[in-house]
CSV table of C-alpha atoms in Angstrom, one decimal:
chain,number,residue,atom,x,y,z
A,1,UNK,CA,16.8,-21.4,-32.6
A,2,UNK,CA,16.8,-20.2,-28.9
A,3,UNK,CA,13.7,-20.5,-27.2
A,4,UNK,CA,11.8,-17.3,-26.0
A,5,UNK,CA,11.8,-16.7,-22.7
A,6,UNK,CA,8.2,-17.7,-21.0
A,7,UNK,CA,8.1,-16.6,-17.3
A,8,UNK,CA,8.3,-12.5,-16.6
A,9,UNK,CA,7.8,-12.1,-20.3
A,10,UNK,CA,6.2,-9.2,-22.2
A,11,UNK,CA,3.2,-12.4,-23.0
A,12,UNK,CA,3.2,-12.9,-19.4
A,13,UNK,CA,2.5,-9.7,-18.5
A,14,UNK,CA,-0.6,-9.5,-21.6
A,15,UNK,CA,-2.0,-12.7,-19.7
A,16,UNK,CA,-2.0,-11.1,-16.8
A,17,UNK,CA,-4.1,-8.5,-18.2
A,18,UNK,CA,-6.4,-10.6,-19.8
A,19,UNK,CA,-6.6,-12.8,-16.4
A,20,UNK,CA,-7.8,-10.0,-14.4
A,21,UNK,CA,-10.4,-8.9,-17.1
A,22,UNK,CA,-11.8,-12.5,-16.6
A,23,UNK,CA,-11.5,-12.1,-12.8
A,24,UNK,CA,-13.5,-8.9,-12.6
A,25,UNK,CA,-16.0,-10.6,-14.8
A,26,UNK,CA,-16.1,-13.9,-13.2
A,27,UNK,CA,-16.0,-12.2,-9.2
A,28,UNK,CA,-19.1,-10.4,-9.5
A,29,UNK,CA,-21.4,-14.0,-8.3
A,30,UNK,CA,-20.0,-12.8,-4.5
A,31,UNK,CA,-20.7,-8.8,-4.5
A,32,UNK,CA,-24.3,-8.9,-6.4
A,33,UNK,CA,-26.1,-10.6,-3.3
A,34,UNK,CA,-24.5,-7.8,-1.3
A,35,UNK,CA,-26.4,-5.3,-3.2
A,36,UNK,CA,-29.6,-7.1,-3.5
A,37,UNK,CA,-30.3,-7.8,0.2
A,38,UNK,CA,-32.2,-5.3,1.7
A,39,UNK,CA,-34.2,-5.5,-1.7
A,40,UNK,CA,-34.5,-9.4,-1.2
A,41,UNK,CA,-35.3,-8.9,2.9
A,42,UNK,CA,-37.8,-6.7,2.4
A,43,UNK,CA,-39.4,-9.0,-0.5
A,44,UNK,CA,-39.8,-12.3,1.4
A,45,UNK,CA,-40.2,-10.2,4.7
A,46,UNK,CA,-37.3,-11.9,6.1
A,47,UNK,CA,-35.0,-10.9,9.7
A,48,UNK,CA,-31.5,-10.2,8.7
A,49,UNK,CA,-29.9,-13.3,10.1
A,50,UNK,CA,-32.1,-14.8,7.3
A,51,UNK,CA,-31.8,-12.5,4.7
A,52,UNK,CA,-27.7,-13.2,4.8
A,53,UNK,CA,-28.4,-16.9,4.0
A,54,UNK,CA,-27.9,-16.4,0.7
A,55,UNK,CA,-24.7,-14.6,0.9
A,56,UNK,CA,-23.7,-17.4,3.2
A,57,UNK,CA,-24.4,-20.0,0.6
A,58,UNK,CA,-22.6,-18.0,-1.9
A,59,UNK,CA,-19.6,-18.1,0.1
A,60,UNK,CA,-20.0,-21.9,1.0
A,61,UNK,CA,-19.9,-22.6,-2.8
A,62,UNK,CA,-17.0,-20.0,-3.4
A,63,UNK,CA,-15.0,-21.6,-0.6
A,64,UNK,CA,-15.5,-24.8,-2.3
A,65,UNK,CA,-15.7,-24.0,-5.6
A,66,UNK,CA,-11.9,-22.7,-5.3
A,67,UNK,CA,-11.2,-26.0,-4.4
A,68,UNK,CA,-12.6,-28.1,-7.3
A,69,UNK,CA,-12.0,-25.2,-10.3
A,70,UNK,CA,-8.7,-25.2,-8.7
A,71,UNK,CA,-8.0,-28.9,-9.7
A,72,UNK,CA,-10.5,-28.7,-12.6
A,73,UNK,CA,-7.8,-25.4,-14.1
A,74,UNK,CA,-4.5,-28.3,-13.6
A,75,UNK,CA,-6.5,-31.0,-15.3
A,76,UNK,CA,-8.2,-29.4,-18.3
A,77,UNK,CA,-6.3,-26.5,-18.5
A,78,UNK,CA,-7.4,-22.4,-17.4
A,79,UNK,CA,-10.0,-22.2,-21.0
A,80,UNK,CA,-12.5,-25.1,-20.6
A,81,UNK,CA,-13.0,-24.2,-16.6
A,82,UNK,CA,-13.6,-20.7,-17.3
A,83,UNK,CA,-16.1,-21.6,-20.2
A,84,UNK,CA,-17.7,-23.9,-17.9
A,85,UNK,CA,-17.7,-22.3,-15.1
A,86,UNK,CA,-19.1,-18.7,-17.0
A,87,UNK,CA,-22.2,-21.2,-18.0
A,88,UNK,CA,-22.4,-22.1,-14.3
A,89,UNK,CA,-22.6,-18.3,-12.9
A,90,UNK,CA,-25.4,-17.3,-15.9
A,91,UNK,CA,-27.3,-20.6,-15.0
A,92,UNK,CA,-27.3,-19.8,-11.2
A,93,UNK,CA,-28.2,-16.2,-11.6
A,94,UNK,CA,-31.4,-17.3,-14.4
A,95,UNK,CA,-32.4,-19.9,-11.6
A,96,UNK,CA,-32.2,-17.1,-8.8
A,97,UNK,CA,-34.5,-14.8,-11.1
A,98,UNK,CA,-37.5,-18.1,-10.1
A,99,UNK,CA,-36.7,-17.9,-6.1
A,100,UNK,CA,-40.2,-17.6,-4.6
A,101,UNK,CA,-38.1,-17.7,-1.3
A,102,UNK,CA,-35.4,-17.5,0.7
A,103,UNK,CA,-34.5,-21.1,0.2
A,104,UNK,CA,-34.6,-21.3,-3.5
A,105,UNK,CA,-32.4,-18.0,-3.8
A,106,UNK,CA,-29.6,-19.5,-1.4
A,107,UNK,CA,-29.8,-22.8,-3.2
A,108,UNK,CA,-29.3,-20.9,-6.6
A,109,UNK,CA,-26.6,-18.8,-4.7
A,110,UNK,CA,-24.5,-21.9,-3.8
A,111,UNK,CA,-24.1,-22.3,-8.0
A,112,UNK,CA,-23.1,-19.2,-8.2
A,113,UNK,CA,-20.9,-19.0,-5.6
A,114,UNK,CA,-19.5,-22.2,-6.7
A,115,UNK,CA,-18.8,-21.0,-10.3
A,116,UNK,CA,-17.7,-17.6,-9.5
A,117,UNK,CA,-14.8,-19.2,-7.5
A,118,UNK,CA,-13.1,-19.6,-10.3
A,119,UNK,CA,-12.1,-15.8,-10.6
A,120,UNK,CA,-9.8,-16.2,-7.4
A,121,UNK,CA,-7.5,-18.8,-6.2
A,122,UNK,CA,-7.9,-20.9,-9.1
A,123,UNK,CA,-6.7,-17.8,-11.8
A,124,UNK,CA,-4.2,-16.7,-8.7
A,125,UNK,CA,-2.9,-20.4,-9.3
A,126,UNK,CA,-2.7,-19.7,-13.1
A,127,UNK,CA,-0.7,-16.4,-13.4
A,128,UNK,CA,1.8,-17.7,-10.9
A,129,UNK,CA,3.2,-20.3,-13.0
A,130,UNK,CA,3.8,-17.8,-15.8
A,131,UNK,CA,5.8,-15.4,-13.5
A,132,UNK,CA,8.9,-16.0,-11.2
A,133,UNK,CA,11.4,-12.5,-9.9
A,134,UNK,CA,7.7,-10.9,-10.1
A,135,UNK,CA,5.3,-13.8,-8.5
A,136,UNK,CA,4.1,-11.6,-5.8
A,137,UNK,CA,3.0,-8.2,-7.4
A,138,UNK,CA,1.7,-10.6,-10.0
A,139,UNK,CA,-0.3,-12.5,-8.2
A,140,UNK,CA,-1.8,-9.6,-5.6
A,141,UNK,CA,-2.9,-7.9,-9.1
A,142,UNK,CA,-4.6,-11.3,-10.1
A,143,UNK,CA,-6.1,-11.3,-6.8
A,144,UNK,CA,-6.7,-7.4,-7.2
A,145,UNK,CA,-9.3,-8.8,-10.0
A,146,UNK,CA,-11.8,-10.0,-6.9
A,147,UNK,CA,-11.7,-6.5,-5.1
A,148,UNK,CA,-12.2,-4.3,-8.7
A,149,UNK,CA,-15.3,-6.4,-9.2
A,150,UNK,CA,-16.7,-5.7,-5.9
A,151,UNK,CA,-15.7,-1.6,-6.7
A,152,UNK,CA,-17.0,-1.6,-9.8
A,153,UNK,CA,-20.2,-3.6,-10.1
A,154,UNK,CA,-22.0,-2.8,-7.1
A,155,UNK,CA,-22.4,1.1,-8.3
A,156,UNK,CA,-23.3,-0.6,-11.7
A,157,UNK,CA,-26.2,-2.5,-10.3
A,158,UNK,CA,-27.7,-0.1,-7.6
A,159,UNK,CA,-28.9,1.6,-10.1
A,160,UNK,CA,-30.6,-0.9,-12.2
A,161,UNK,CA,-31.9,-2.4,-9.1
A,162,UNK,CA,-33.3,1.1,-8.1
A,163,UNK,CA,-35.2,1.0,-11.8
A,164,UNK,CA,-35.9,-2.2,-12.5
A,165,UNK,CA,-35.6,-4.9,-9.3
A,166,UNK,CA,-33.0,-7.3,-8.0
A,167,UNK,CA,-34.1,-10.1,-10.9
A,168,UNK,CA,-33.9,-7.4,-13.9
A,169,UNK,CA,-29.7,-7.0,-12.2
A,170,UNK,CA,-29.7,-11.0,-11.9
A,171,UNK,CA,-30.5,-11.3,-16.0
A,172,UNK,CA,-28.0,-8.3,-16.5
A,173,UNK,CA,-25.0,-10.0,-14.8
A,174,UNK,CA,-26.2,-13.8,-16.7
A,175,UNK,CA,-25.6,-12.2,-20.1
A,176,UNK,CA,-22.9,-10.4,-19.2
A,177,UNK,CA,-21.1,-12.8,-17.7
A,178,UNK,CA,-21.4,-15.5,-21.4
A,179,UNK,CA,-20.9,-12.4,-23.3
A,180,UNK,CA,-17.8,-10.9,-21.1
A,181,UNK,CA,-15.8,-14.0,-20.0
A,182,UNK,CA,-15.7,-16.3,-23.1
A,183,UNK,CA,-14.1,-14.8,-25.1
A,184,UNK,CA,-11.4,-14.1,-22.7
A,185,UNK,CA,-11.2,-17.6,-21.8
A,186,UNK,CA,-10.4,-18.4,-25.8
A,187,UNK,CA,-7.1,-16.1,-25.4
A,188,UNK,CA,-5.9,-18.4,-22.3
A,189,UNK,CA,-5.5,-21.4,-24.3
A,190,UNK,CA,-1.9,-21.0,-24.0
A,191,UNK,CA,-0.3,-23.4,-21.5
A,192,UNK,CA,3.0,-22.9,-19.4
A,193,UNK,CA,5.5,-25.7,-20.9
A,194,UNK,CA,6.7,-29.0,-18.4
A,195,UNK,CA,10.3,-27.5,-18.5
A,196,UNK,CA,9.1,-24.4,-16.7
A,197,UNK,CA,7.4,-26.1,-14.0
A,198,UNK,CA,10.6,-28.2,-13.4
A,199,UNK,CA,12.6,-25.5,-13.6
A,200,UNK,CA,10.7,-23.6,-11.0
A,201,UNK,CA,10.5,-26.6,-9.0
A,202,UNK,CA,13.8,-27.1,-8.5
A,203,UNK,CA,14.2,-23.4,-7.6
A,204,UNK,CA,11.7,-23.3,-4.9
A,205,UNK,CA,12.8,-26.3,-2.5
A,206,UNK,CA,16.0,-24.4,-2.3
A,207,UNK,CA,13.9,-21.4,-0.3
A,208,UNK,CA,11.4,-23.7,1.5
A,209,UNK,CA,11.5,-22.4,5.3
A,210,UNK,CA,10.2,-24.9,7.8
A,211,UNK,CA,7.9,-23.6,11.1
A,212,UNK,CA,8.5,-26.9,12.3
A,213,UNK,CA,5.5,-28.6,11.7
A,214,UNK,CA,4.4,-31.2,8.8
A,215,UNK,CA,3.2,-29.7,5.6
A,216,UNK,CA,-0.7,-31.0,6.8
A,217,UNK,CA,-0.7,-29.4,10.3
A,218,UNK,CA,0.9,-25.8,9.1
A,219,UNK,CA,-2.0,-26.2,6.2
A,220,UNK,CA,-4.6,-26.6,8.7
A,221,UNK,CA,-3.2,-24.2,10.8
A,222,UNK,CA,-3.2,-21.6,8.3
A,223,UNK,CA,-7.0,-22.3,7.7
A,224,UNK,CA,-8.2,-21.8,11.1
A,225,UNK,CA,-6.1,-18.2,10.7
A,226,UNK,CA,-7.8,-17.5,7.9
A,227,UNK,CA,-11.0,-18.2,9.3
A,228,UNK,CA,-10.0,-16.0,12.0
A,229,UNK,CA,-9.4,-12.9,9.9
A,230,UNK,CA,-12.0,-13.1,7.4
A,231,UNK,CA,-15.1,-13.4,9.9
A,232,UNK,CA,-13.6,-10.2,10.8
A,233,UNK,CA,-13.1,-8.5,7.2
A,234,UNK,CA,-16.8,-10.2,6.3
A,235,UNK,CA,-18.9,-7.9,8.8
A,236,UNK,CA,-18.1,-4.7,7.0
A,237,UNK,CA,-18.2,-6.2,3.4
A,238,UNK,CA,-21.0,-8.2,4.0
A,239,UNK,CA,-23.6,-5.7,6.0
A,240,UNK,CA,-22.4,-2.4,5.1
A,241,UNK,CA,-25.3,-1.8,2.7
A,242,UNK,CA,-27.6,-2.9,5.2
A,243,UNK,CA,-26.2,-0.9,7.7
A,244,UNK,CA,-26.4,2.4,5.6
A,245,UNK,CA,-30.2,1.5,4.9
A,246,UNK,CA,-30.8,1.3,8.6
A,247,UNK,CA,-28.9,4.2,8.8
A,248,UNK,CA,-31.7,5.8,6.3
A,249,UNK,CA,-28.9,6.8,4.1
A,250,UNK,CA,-29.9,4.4,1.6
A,251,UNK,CA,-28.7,1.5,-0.5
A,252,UNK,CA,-26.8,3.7,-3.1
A,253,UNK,CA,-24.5,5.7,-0.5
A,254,UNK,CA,-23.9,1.8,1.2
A,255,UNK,CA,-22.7,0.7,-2.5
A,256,UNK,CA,-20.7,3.7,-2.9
A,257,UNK,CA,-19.2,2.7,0.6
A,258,UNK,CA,-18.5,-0.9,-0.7
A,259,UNK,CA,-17.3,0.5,-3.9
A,260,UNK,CA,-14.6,3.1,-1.7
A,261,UNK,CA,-13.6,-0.1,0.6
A,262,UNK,CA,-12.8,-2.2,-2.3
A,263,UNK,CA,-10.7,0.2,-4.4
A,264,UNK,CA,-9.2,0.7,-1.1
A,265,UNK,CA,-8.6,-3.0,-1.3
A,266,UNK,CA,-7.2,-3.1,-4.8
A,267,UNK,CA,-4.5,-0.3,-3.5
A,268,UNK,CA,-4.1,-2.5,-0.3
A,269,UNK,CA,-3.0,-5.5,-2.5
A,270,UNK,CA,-0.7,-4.2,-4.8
A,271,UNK,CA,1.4,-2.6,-1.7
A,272,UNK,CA,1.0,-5.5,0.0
A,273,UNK,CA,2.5,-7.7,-2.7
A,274,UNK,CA,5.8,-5.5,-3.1
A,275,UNK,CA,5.6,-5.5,0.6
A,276,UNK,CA,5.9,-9.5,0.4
A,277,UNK,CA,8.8,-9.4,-1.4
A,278,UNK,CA,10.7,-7.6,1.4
A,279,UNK,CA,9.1,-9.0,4.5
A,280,UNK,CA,7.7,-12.5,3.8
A,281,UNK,CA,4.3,-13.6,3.4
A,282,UNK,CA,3.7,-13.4,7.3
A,283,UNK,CA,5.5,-10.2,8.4
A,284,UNK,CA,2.8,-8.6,5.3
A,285,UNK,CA,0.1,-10.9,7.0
A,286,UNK,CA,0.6,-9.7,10.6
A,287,UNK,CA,0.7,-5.9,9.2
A,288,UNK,CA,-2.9,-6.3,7.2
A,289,UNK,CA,-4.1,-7.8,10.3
A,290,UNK,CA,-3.5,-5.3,13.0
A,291,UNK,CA,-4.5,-2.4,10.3
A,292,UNK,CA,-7.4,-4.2,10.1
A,293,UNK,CA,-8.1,-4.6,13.7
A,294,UNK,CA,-7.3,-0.9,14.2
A,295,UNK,CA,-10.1,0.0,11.4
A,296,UNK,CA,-12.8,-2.3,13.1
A,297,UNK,CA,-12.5,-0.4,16.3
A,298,UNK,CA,-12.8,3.1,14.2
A,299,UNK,CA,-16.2,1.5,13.1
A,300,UNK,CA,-17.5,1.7,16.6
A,301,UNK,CA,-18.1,5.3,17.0
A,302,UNK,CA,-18.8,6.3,13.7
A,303,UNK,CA,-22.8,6.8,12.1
A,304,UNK,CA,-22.1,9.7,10.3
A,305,UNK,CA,-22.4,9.8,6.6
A,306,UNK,CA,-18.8,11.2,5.9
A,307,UNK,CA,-16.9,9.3,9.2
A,308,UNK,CA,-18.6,6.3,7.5
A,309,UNK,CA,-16.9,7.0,3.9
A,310,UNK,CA,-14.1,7.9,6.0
A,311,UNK,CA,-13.5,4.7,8.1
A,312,UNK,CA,-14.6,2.5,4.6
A,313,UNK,CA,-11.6,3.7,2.9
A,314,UNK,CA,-9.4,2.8,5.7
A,315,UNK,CA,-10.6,-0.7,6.2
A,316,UNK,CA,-10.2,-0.9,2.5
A,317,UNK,CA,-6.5,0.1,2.6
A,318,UNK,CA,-6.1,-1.8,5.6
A,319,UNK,CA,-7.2,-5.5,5.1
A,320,UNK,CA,-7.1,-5.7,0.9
A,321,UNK,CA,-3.8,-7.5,1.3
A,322,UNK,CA,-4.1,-10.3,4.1
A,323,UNK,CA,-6.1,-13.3,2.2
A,324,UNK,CA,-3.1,-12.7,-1.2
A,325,UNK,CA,-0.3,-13.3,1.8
A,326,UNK,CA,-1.4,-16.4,2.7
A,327,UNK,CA,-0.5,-17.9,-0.7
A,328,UNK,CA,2.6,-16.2,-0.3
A,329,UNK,CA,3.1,-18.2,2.7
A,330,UNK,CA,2.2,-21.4,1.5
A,331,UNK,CA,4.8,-20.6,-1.3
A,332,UNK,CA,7.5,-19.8,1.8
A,333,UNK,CA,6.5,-23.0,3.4
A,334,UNK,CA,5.9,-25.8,1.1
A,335,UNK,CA,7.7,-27.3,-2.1
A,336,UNK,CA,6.1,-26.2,-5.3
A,337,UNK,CA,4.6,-29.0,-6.3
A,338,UNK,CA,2.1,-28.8,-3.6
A,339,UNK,CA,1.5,-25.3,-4.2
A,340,UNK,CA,-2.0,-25.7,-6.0
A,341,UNK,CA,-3.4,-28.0,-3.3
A,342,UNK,CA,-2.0,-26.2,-0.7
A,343,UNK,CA,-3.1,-22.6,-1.8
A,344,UNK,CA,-7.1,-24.2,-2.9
A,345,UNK,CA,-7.4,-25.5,0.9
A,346,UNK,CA,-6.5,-22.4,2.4
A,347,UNK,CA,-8.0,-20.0,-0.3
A,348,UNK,CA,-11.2,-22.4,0.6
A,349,UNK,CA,-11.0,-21.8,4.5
A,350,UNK,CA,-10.8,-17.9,4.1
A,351,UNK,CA,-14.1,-18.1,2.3
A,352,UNK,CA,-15.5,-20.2,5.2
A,353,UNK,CA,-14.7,-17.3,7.2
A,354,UNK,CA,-16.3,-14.5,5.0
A,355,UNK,CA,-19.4,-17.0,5.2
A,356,UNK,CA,-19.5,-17.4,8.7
A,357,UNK,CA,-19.3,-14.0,9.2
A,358,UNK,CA,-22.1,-12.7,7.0
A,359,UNK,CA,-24.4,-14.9,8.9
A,360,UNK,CA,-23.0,-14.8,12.2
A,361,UNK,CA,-23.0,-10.7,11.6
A,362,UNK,CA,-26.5,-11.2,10.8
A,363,UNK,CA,-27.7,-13.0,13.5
A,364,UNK,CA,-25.7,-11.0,16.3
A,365,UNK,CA,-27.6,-8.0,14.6
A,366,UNK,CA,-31.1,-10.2,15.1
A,367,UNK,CA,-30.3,-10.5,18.7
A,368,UNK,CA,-29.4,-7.4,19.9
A,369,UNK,CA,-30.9,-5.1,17.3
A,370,UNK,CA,-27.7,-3.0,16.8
A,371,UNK,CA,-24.1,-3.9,14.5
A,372,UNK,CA,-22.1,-2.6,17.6
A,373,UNK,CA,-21.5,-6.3,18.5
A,374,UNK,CA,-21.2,-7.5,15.7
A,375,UNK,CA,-18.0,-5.0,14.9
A,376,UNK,CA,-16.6,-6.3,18.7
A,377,UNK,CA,-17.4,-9.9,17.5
A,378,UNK,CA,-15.0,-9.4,14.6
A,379,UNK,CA,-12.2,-7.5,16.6
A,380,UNK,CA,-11.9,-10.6,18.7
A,381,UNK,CA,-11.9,-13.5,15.9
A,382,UNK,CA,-8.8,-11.0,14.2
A,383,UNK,CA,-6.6,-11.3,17.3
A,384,UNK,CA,-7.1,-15.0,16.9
A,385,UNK,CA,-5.6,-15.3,14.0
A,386,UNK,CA,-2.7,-12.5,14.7
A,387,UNK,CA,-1.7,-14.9,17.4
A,388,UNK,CA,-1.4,-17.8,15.3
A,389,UNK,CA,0.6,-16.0,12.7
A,390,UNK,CA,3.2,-14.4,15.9
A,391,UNK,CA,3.3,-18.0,16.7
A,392,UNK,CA,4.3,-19.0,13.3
A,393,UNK,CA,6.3,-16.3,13.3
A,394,UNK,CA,8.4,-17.5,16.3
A,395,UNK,CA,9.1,-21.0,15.0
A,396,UNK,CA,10.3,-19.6,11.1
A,397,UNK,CA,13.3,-20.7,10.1
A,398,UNK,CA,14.5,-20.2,6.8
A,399,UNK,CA,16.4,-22.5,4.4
A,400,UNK,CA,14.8,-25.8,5.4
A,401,UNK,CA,13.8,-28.1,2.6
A,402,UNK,CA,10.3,-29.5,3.3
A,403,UNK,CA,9.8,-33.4,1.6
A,404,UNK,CA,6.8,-33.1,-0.1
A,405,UNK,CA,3.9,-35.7,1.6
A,406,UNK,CA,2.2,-38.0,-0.4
């Protein structure tokens, strides 16, 4: 009897679907302390630089929580880590509900950060295995999962949190989170078969390009880029809520703003994924990035309520597609076999950025009592990493097979 075919299939395809259901689920750890801040700075009567601590240790424990779920996903398989890690995000969210400060909310933010990371790279990491002439549309829709949470659930939860309070949203998103991502988890118990991963294996070393540099150094190189870009892409995620309430528009017209930027996002990664499959993961890269630079200077002038809508959807459609093309580029560069590694450290720097952004944001805000800076700050950290990628860029050269390192 002739085997069905696995990768590309119409099951692959279902997977996908139920993947990005989990990943919508799973995301929301990183965009509810968004919508809670101004809530939570004007609780514990905190300055901004402060009141972004939380986010920050979000991010810290989503940059490293990529890492571990990543490896925890190739050990035990895609069902137990979600389970787990589902557990982990309603336990961090009932622990935050207890903060009587600052301090106890970031510490319970750095568990949900850290279980909420398994929504992105280590579900990207999944879904890529089951797909091969589609890879890259699959995996920016897996990765579309992350931006659709932050659309969705932030209009969700300004609400409550207008009604009821930032704890009353916490409890919301515990249950919801058991209730919501379990079950999904239980229909992931299927497992690509060793063949398949050999097979793709040997397909992959074939198309390996080489920039000339060992495996380690173009992996570290790629981190500090994606540091670069996403302390950029963090100020408007990260503060545009605040910035609306300063504004005296309000935390609800700030969600709707985060809500417009992400779907903006979603759109930005699906392009951006067919785009790959043209251009190469850094020609895509280089094209997010400039977008993105482009958007951050139409920030500057605008305070008005519809520029602001305006200019969110732009930034939206012009960055949603940069952090998926650096997997893309580690798939370009490197052997398969070192793809999950690979991808984790990377994925994990990005979120560094988004980190050190919200604070640094923050504390530029503290300092000079306006968000004009902070926009400027992020311009500059984005040509950063464009010139590392028209570096890379320069030294490409395709066909090269790259030995794997030990």
């Amino acid at each position: 009897m002739q085997e069905p075919q696995i990768t590309d299939s119409r099951y692959a395809w279902f997977r996908l679907c139920l993947t990005l259901g989990a990943g919508v689920i799973a995301n929301v750890g990183m965009w509810a302390i968004i919508v809670i801040m101004p809530a939570v700075e004007a609780e514990f009567g905190a300055g901004r630089a402060e009141a972004s601590m939380p986010y920050t240790l979000t991010m810290i424990g989503f940059a490293l929580g990529n890492f571990m779920l990543g490896r925890a996903v190739d050990r035990f398989g895609v069902t137990k880590s979600l389970i787990g890690a589902a557990l982990g995000i309603a336990a961090g969210f009932g622990l935050a509900t207890l903060s009587t400060s600052i301090a106890m909310l970031s510490a319970a933010q750095l568990l949900v950060g850290l279980a909420s990371a398994i929504g992105f790279g280590p579900l990207i990491a999944d879904i890529s295995h089951w797909f091969v002439r589609r890879r890259g549309i699959a995996v920016a829709l897996v990765a579309s999962g992350n931006y659709l949470s932050g659309a969705f659930w932030p209009m969700v939860l300004a609400d409550l949190l207008e009604d009821s309070g930032w704890r009353s949203v916490y409890l919301f998103m515990a249950v919801v989170t058991v209730v919501g991502v379990v079950p999904l988890a239980l229909a992931l118990k299927r497992r690509v078969p060793e063949h398949v991963h050999a097979s793709a294996e040997a397909a992959s070393s074939l198309n390996v390009r080489s920039s000339g540099l060992s495996p380690r150094a173009l992996q570290y190189l790629l981190g500090l880029a994606g540091i670069g870009c996403c302390v950029a892409m963090s100020m408007p995620q990260v503060h545009i809520v605040s910035y609306c309430v300063d504004l005296g528009y309000g935390p609800v017209v700030g969600a709707e703003m985060l809500a417009l930027m992400l779907l903006g996002g979603v759109g930005s990664r699906i392009v951006s994924g067919l785009l790959a499959d043209q251009l190469g993961g850094v020609k895509t890269l280089l094209i997010g990035s400039t977008l993105q630079t482009l958007a951050l200077f139409l920030y500057l002038p605008s305070d008005a309520l519809v520029s602001l809508y305006v200019v969110s959807l732009v930034f939206g459609l012009s960055q949603g597609g940069i952090v998926p093309s650096y997997a893309l580029i580690v798939r370009e560069y490197m052997p398969a076999r070192e793809a999950g590694s690979r991808v984790g450290f990377v994925m994990m720097a990005t979120i560094f950025g988004m980190a050190l952004g919200g604070w640094m944001s923050g504390w530029i805000y503290d300092v000079s009592g306006s968000y004009q800076l902070a926009f400027i700050n992020g311009i500059l950290w984005n040509g950063f990493n464009i010139a590392i990628m028209l570096w890379l860029l320069s030294r490409s050269r395709p066909g090269t097979v790259v030995p794997a390192t030990p």
